[in-house]
Amino acid sequence: MGFQQGLSGLNAASRGLDVIGHNIANANTTGMKSSRAEFAELYASNLGTGGGGNSPGIGVTTAAISQQFSQGNLSTTGNDLDLAINGAGFYAVQMPSGEINYTRAGTFKLDKDGNIVTNAGAKLQGNLFDPQTGAVSKGSLQLPTGKGIQGQVTSTITAVANLDTEAVVASSTTPPTPVTKYGTSLTVYDTQGAAIPVGLYFQKTAANTWDVFADYPNGSSTGTMGTALGSIAFDSAGKLTSGSPMTLTGVTVPGGATAAFDVALNLDGMTQNASSFYVSTLKQNGYAPGELTGVKIEEDGIITARYSNGETQAAGQIVLANFRNVQGLEPTSGTYWKETAASGAPLKNTPASGNFGKIASGTLEDSNVDLTAELVNMMTAQRAYQANAQTIKTQDQVMSTLVNMR
């Protein structure tokens, strides 16, 4: 009877229209993956019968609704916490219930505790870095929004400069060349991050030989002015041969709450050429306390925190997940997927490694729905629905004819 075939066709066409409508409704949903209804024909069979060559079939059924995990277009937003995966992989997020889900929607934000979360409050998972020990732990990624970073004491100064080989020996002039003629200055920090000014000076004492002086406070009210640190020597090619490293001893803040400390002075790379005095490198490894001012996320998922003192620290790294059978994932509301037995266990790795995609910060992945194709599919499904309705109508007319025969 054609009624059953027509009815199954109506149900299948209606299911197809539901899928198409869902796709169109989510055409602007970030990270959404379109679905496709897949159908299969039905045959009745009896034990011992061969094939279905003599059976007209009993209709159609919806075999599966599969999702299409093709890459969506990337749209620039300028928001550092808007993240898109350019390639394979899913973000692993911990739902408020504690369950781990997976998503491609990278509309992340910070909650009151500094956790990186989705709009539903799911916490982004990854590797956490301890800035003090360098230890790595796994868990919810968190930024230190409620606190800054403490100051770090300076332990090393690196200075590279060129000394003028044509400079006269300081003692050969009247009055002698002042110590401060060839010098520079920088700021170092104590254990509490307090700034301490330091001056470095060079005075020529003989051909290819210079004395090095430092001007820094040593805990007294007047400080240590022009303290001799030692001598450096150059060869005939103007390369440094001896004298580095040196040490600034007893550096402290007058009346400060911290103890005196020593700072190593690295002068490797100093030159003596027939050129004016200039400084090419002057740096130290201490810093003042700072507050969090921004976040930067690299292609490999490294999350770098920027602080008001100019320092940056790696706070963590995003870890992506992928599956051998992504079609086996179970979709849930909110553009999330759950692991199932069909999908297999997640394979985890950092972005831009292996076959995992790169992270694009300040970017979102659009839905991969093709509106033009969906509208064409909708018209096709509508015609299929009408055609199946026509088979029922025709079968009804046949039945009516039979009933009215005399």
CSV table of N, CA and C in Angstrom, one decimal, residues 217-322:
chain,number,residue,atom,x,y,z
A,217,PRO,N,74.0,53.9,46.0
A,217,PRO,CA,73.9,54.1,47.4
A,217,PRO,C,74.3,52.7,48.1
A,218,ASN,N,75.0,52.8,49.2
A,218,ASN,CA,75.4,51.6,49.9
A,218,ASN,C,74.8,51.6,51.3
A,219,GLY,N,73.7,52.3,51.6
A,219,GLY,CA,73.1,52.3,52.9
A,219,GLY,C,73.4,53.5,53.7
A,220,SER,N,74.4,54.3,53.3
A,220,SER,CA,74.7,55.6,54.1
A,220,SER,C,73.8,56.7,53.5
A,221,SER,N,73.8,57.8,54.2
A,221,SER,CA,73.0,59.0,53.7
A,221,SER,C,73.6,59.6,52.5
A,222,THR,N,74.9,59.5,52.2
A,222,THR,CA,75.5,60.1,51.1
A,222,THR,C,75.7,59.1,49.9
A,223,GLY,N,75.8,57.8,50.2
A,223,GLY,CA,76.0,56.8,49.2
A,223,GLY,C,77.5,56.7,48.9
A,224,THR,N,77.7,55.8,47.9
A,224,THR,CA,79.1,55.6,47.5
A,224,THR,C,79.3,56.2,46.1
A,225,MET,N,80.1,57.2,46.0
A,225,MET,CA,80.3,58.0,44.8
A,225,MET,C,81.6,57.6,44.1
A,226,GLY,N,81.4,57.1,42.9
A,226,GLY,CA,82.6,56.8,42.1
A,226,GLY,C,83.4,55.6,42.7
A,227,THR,N,82.7,54.6,43.1
A,227,THR,CA,83.4,53.4,43.6
A,227,THR,C,84.1,52.7,42.5
A,228,ALA,N,85.4,52.4,42.7
A,228,ALA,CA,86.2,51.7,41.7
A,228,ALA,C,85.8,50.2,41.8
A,229,LEU,N,85.5,49.6,40.7
A,229,LEU,CA,85.1,48.2,40.6
A,229,LEU,C,86.2,47.4,40.1
A,230,GLY,N,87.1,47.9,39.3
A,230,GLY,CA,88.2,47.2,38.7
A,230,GLY,C,88.6,47.8,37.3
A,231,SER,N,89.4,47.0,36.6
A,231,SER,CA,89.9,47.5,35.3
A,231,SER,C,89.5,46.5,34.2
A,232,ILE,N,89.4,47.0,33.0
A,232,ILE,CA,89.2,46.2,31.9
A,232,ILE,C,90.3,46.4,30.8
A,233,ALA,N,90.6,45.4,30.1
A,233,ALA,CA,91.7,45.6,29.1
A,233,ALA,C,91.2,45.1,27.7
A,234,PHE,N,91.8,45.7,26.7
A,234,PHE,CA,91.4,45.3,25.3
A,234,PHE,C,92.7,44.9,24.5
A,235,ASP,N,92.5,44.1,23.5
A,235,ASP,CA,93.6,43.7,22.7
A,235,ASP,C,93.8,44.7,21.5
A,236,SER,N,94.7,44.4,20.6
A,236,SER,CA,95.0,45.4,19.5
A,236,SER,C,93.8,45.5,18.6
A,237,ALA,N,92.9,44.5,18.6
A,237,ALA,CA,91.7,44.6,17.7
A,237,ALA,C,90.6,45.2,18.4
A,238,GLY,N,90.7,45.7,19.6
A,238,GLY,CA,89.7,46.4,20.3
A,238,GLY,C,88.7,45.5,21.0
A,239,LYS,N,89.0,44.2,21.2
A,239,LYS,CA,88.1,43.2,21.8
A,239,LYS,C,88.5,43.1,23.3
A,240,LEU,N,87.5,43.0,24.2
A,240,LEU,CA,87.7,42.8,25.6
A,240,LEU,C,88.5,41.5,25.9
A,241,THR,N,89.5,41.6,26.7
A,241,THR,CA,90.3,40.5,27.0
A,241,THR,C,90.2,40.1,28.5
A,242,SER,N,90.0,41.1,29.4
A,242,SER,CA,89.9,40.8,30.8
A,242,SER,C,89.1,41.8,31.6
A,243,GLY,N,88.7,41.5,32.8
A,243,GLY,CA,88.0,42.4,33.6
A,243,GLY,C,86.6,42.1,33.9
A,244,SER,N,85.9,41.3,33.1
A,244,SER,CA,84.5,41.0,33.2
A,244,SER,C,84.3,39.5,33.7
A,245,PRO,N,83.5,39.3,34.7
A,245,PRO,CA,82.5,40.2,35.3
A,245,PRO,C,83.1,40.9,36.5
A,246,MET,N,82.3,41.9,37.0
A,246,MET,CA,82.7,42.7,38.2
A,246,MET,C,81.5,42.6,39.1
A,247,THR,N,81.6,43.2,40.3
A,247,THR,CA,80.6,43.1,41.3
A,247,THR,C,80.3,44.4,42.0
A,248,LEU,N,79.1,44.8,42.0
A,248,LEU,CA,78.7,46.0,42.9
A,248,LEU,C,78.2,45.4,44.2
A,249,THR,N,79.0,45.8,45.2
A,249,THR,CA,78.7,45.2,46.6
A,249,THR,C,78.0,46.2,47.4
A,250,GLY,N,77.1,45.6,48.3
A,250,GLY,CA,76.4,46.4,49.3
A,250,GLY,C,75.4,47.4,48.8
A,251,VAL,N,74.7,47.0,47.7
A,251,VAL,CA,73.7,47.9,47.1
A,251,VAL,C,72.4,47.9,48.0
A,252,THR,N,71.9,49.0,48.3
A,252,THR,CA,70.7,49.1,49.1
A,252,THR,C,70.1,50.5,49.1
A,253,VAL,N,68.9,50.6,49.6
A,253,VAL,CA,68.2,51.9,49.7
A,253,VAL,C,68.6,52.5,51.1
A,254,PRO,N,69.0,53.7,51.1
A,254,PRO,CA,69.3,54.3,52.5
A,254,PRO,C,68.1,54.3,53.3
A,255,GLY,N,68.2,53.8,54.5
A,255,GLY,CA,67.1,53.7,55.4
A,255,GLY,C,66.0,52.8,55.0
A,256,GLY,N,66.2,51.9,54.0
A,256,GLY,CA,65.2,51.0,53.5
A,256,GLY,C,65.0,49.8,54.4
A,257,ALA,N,64.0,49.0,54.1
A,257,ALA,CA,63.6,47.9,54.9
A,257,ALA,C,64.3,46.6,54.4
A,258,THR,N,65.1,46.7,53.4
A,258,THR,CA,65.8,45.5,52.9
A,258,THR,C,67.3,45.5,53.1
A,259,ALA,N,67.8,44.3,53.1
A,259,ALA,CA,69.3,44.2,53.4
A,259,ALA,C,70.1,44.5,52.1
A,260,ALA,N,71.3,44.9,52.3
A,260,ALA,CA,72.2,45.1,51.2
A,260,ALA,C,72.4,43.9,50.4
A,261,PHE,N,72.6,44.1,49.1
A,261,PHE,CA,72.8,42.9,48.2
A,261,PHE,C,73.8,43.2,47.1
A,262,ASP,N,74.4,42.2,46.5
A,262,ASP,CA,75.4,42.4,45.5
A,262,ASP,C,74.8,42.2,44.1
A,263,VAL,N,75.4,42.9,43.1
A,263,VAL,CA,74.9,42.8,41.8
A,263,VAL,C,76.1,42.5,40.9
A,264,ALA,N,76.0,41.4,40.0
A,264,ALA,CA,77.1,41.1,39.1
A,264,ALA,C,77.0,42.0,37.9
A,265,LEU,N,78.1,42.6,37.4
A,265,LEU,CA,78.2,43.4,36.3
A,265,LEU,C,78.9,42.7,35.1
A,266,ASN,N,78.1,42.4,34.1
A,266,ASN,CA,78.7,41.6,33.0
A,266,ASN,C,79.0,42.6,31.9
A,267,LEU,N,80.3,42.7,31.5
A,267,LEU,CA,80.8,43.7,30.5
A,267,LEU,C,81.2,42.9,29.2
A,268,ASP,N,80.9,41.7,29.1
A,268,ASP,CA,81.3,40.9,27.9
A,268,ASP,C,80.6,41.6,26.7
A,269,GLY,N,81.4,41.8,25.6
A,269,GLY,CA,80.9,42.5,24.4
A,269,GLY,C,81.4,43.9,24.3
A,270,MET,N,82.0,44.4,25.4
A,270,MET,CA,82.6,45.8,25.3
A,270,MET,C,83.7,45.9,24.2
A,271,THR,N,83.8,47.0,23.6
A,271,THR,CA,84.8,47.2,22.5
A,271,THR,C,85.5,48.5,22.7
A,272,GLN,N,86.6,48.6,22.1
A,272,GLN,CA,87.4,49.9,22.0
A,272,GLN,C,87.8,50.1,20.6
A,273,ASN,N,87.1,51.0,20.0
A,273,ASN,CA,87.4,51.4,18.6
A,273,ASN,C,87.5,52.9,18.4
A,274,ALA,N,88.0,53.3,17.3
A,274,ALA,CA,88.2,54.7,17.0
A,274,ALA,C,86.8,55.3,16.6
A,275,SER,N,86.0,55.4,17.6
A,275,SER,CA,84.6,55.9,17.4
A,275,SER,C,84.2,56.5,18.7
A,276,SER,N,83.2,57.4,18.6
A,276,SER,CA,82.7,58.1,19.8
A,276,SER,C,82.1,57.1,20.8
A,277,PHE,N,82.1,57.4,22.1
A,277,PHE,CA,81.5,56.6,23.1
A,277,PHE,C,80.0,56.4,22.9
A,278,TYR,N,79.5,55.2,22.9
A,278,TYR,CA,78.1,54.9,22.8
A,278,TYR,C,77.8,53.6,23.6
A,279,VAL,N,76.6,53.5,24.0
A,279,VAL,CA,76.1,52.3,24.8
A,279,VAL,C,75.1,51.6,23.9
A,280,SER,N,75.4,50.3,23.6
A,280,SER,CA,74.5,49.5,22.7
A,280,SER,C,73.6,48.6,23.5
A,281,THR,N,74.0,48.2,24.7
A,281,THR,CA,73.1,47.3,25.5
A,281,THR,C,73.3,47.7,27.0
A,282,LEU,N,72.1,47.9,27.7
A,282,LEU,CA,72.2,48.2,29.1
A,282,LEU,C,70.9,47.7,29.7
A,283,LYS,N,71.0,46.6,30.4
A,283,LYS,CA,69.8,45.9,31.0
A,283,LYS,C,70.1,45.3,32.3
A,284,GLN,N,69.1,45.0,33.1
A,284,GLN,CA,69.2,44.3,34.3
A,284,GLN,C,68.0,43.4,34.5
A,285,ASN,N,68.1,42.4,35.4
A,285,ASN,CA,67.0,41.4,35.5
A,285,ASN,C,66.0,41.6,36.6
A,286,GLY,N,66.0,42.8,37.3
A,286,GLY,CA,65.1,43.1,38.3
A,286,GLY,C,63.9,43.9,37.8
A,287,TYR,N,62.9,44.0,38.6
A,287,TYR,CA,61.7,44.9,38.3
A,287,TYR,C,60.9,45.3,39.5
A,288,ALA,N,60.2,46.3,39.3
A,288,ALA,CA,59.3,46.8,40.4
A,288,ALA,C,58.0,46.0,40.4
A,289,PRO,N,57.2,46.1,41.5
A,289,PRO,CA,55.9,45.4,41.5
A,289,PRO,C,55.0,46.0,40.4
A,290,GLY,N,54.1,45.1,39.9
A,290,GLY,CA,53.2,45.6,38.8
A,290,GLY,C,51.8,44.9,38.9
A,291,GLU,N,50.9,45.6,38.2
A,291,GLU,CA,49.5,45.1,38.2
A,291,GLU,C,49.2,44.6,36.8
A,292,LEU,N,48.3,43.6,36.7
A,292,LEU,CA,47.9,43.1,35.4
A,292,LEU,C,47.2,44.1,34.5
A,293,THR,N,47.7,44.3,33.3
A,293,THR,CA,47.2,45.3,32.4
A,293,THR,C,46.6,44.7,31.1
A,294,GLY,N,47.0,43.5,30.8
A,294,GLY,CA,46.5,42.9,29.5
A,294,GLY,C,47.0,41.4,29.4
A,295,VAL,N,46.4,40.8,28.4
A,295,VAL,CA,46.7,39.4,28.1
A,295,VAL,C,47.0,39.2,26.6
A,296,LYS,N,48.0,38.4,26.2
A,296,LYS,CA,48.3,38.1,24.9
A,296,LYS,C,48.3,36.6,24.7
A,297,ILE,N,47.7,36.0,23.7
A,297,ILE,CA,47.6,34.6,23.5
A,297,ILE,C,48.3,34.3,22.1
A,298,GLU,N,49.3,33.5,22.1
A,298,GLU,CA,50.1,33.2,20.9
A,298,GLU,C,49.4,32.0,20.1
A,299,GLU,N,50.0,31.8,18.9
A,299,GLU,CA,49.5,30.7,18.1
A,299,GLU,C,49.6,29.4,18.7
A,300,ASP,N,50.6,29.2,19.6
A,300,ASP,CA,50.8,27.9,20.2
A,300,ASP,C,50.0,27.8,21.5
A,301,GLY,N,49.1,28.7,21.8
A,301,GLY,CA,48.3,28.7,23.0
A,301,GLY,C,48.9,29.2,24.2
A,302,ILE,N,50.1,29.7,24.2
A,302,ILE,CA,50.8,30.3,25.4
A,302,ILE,C,50.0,31.6,25.7
A,303,ILE,N,49.6,31.7,27.0
A,303,ILE,CA,48.9,32.9,27.5
A,303,ILE,C,49.9,33.7,28.3
A,304,THR,N,50.2,34.9,27.8
A,304,THR,CA,51.2,35.8,28.4
A,304,THR,C,50.5,37.0,29.0
A,305,ALA,N,50.8,37.2,30.3
A,305,ALA,CA,50.2,38.3,31.1
A,305,ALA,C,51.1,39.5,31.0
A,306,ARG,N,50.5,40.7,30.7
A,306,ARG,CA,51.3,41.9,30.7
A,306,ARG,C,51.0,42.7,31.9
A,307,TYR,N,52.1,43.3,32.5
A,307,TYR,CA,52.0,44.0,33.8
A,307,TYR,C,52.4,45.5,33.6
A,308,SER,N,51.9,46.3,34.6
A,308,SER,CA,52.2,47.7,34.5
A,308,SER,C,53.6,48.1,34.6
A,309,ASN,N,54.5,47.2,35.1
A,309,ASN,CA,55.9,47.5,35.2
A,309,ASN,C,56.7,47.1,33.9
A,310,GLY,N,55.9,46.7,32.9
A,310,GLY,CA,56.6,46.4,31.6
A,310,GLY,C,57.0,44.9,31.5
A,311,GLU,N,56.8,44.2,32.6
A,311,GLU,CA,57.1,42.8,32.6
A,311,GLU,C,56.0,41.9,31.9
A,312,THR,N,56.4,40.8,31.4
A,312,THR,CA,55.4,39.8,30.8
A,312,THR,C,55.8,38.5,31.4
A,313,GLN,N,54.8,37.7,31.7
A,313,GLN,CA,55.0,36.3,32.3
A,313,GLN,C,54.0,35.3,31.6
A,314,ALA,N,54.5,34.2,31.3
A,314,ALA,CA,53.6,33.1,30.7
A,314,ALA,C,52.8,32.5,31.9
A,315,ALA,N,51.5,32.7,31.8
A,315,ALA,CA,50.6,32.2,32.8
A,315,ALA,C,50.1,30.8,32.6
A,316,GLY,N,50.1,30.4,31.3
A,316,GLY,CA,49.6,29.0,31.0
A,316,GLY,C,49.6,28.8,29.5
A,317,GLN,N,49.0,27.6,29.2
A,317,GLN,CA,49.0,27.3,27.8
A,317,GLN,C,47.7,26.5,27.5
A,318,ILE,N,47.0,26.8,26.5
A,318,ILE,CA,45.8,26.1,26.1
A,318,ILE,C,46.1,24.7,25.6
A,319,VAL,N,45.4,23.7,25.9
A,319,VAL,CA,45.5,22.4,25.4
A,319,VAL,C,44.3,22.0,24.6
A,320,LEU,N,44.5,21.6,23.4
A,320,LEU,CA,43.4,21.2,22.5
A,320,LEU,C,43.1,19.7,22.6
A,321,ALA,N,41.9,19.3,22.2
A,321,ALA,CA,41.5,17.9,22.1
A,321,ALA,C,41.0,17.6,20.7
A,322,ASN,N,41.3,16.4,20.3
A,322,ASN,CA,40.7,15.9,19.0
A,322,ASN,C,40.3,14.4,19.2
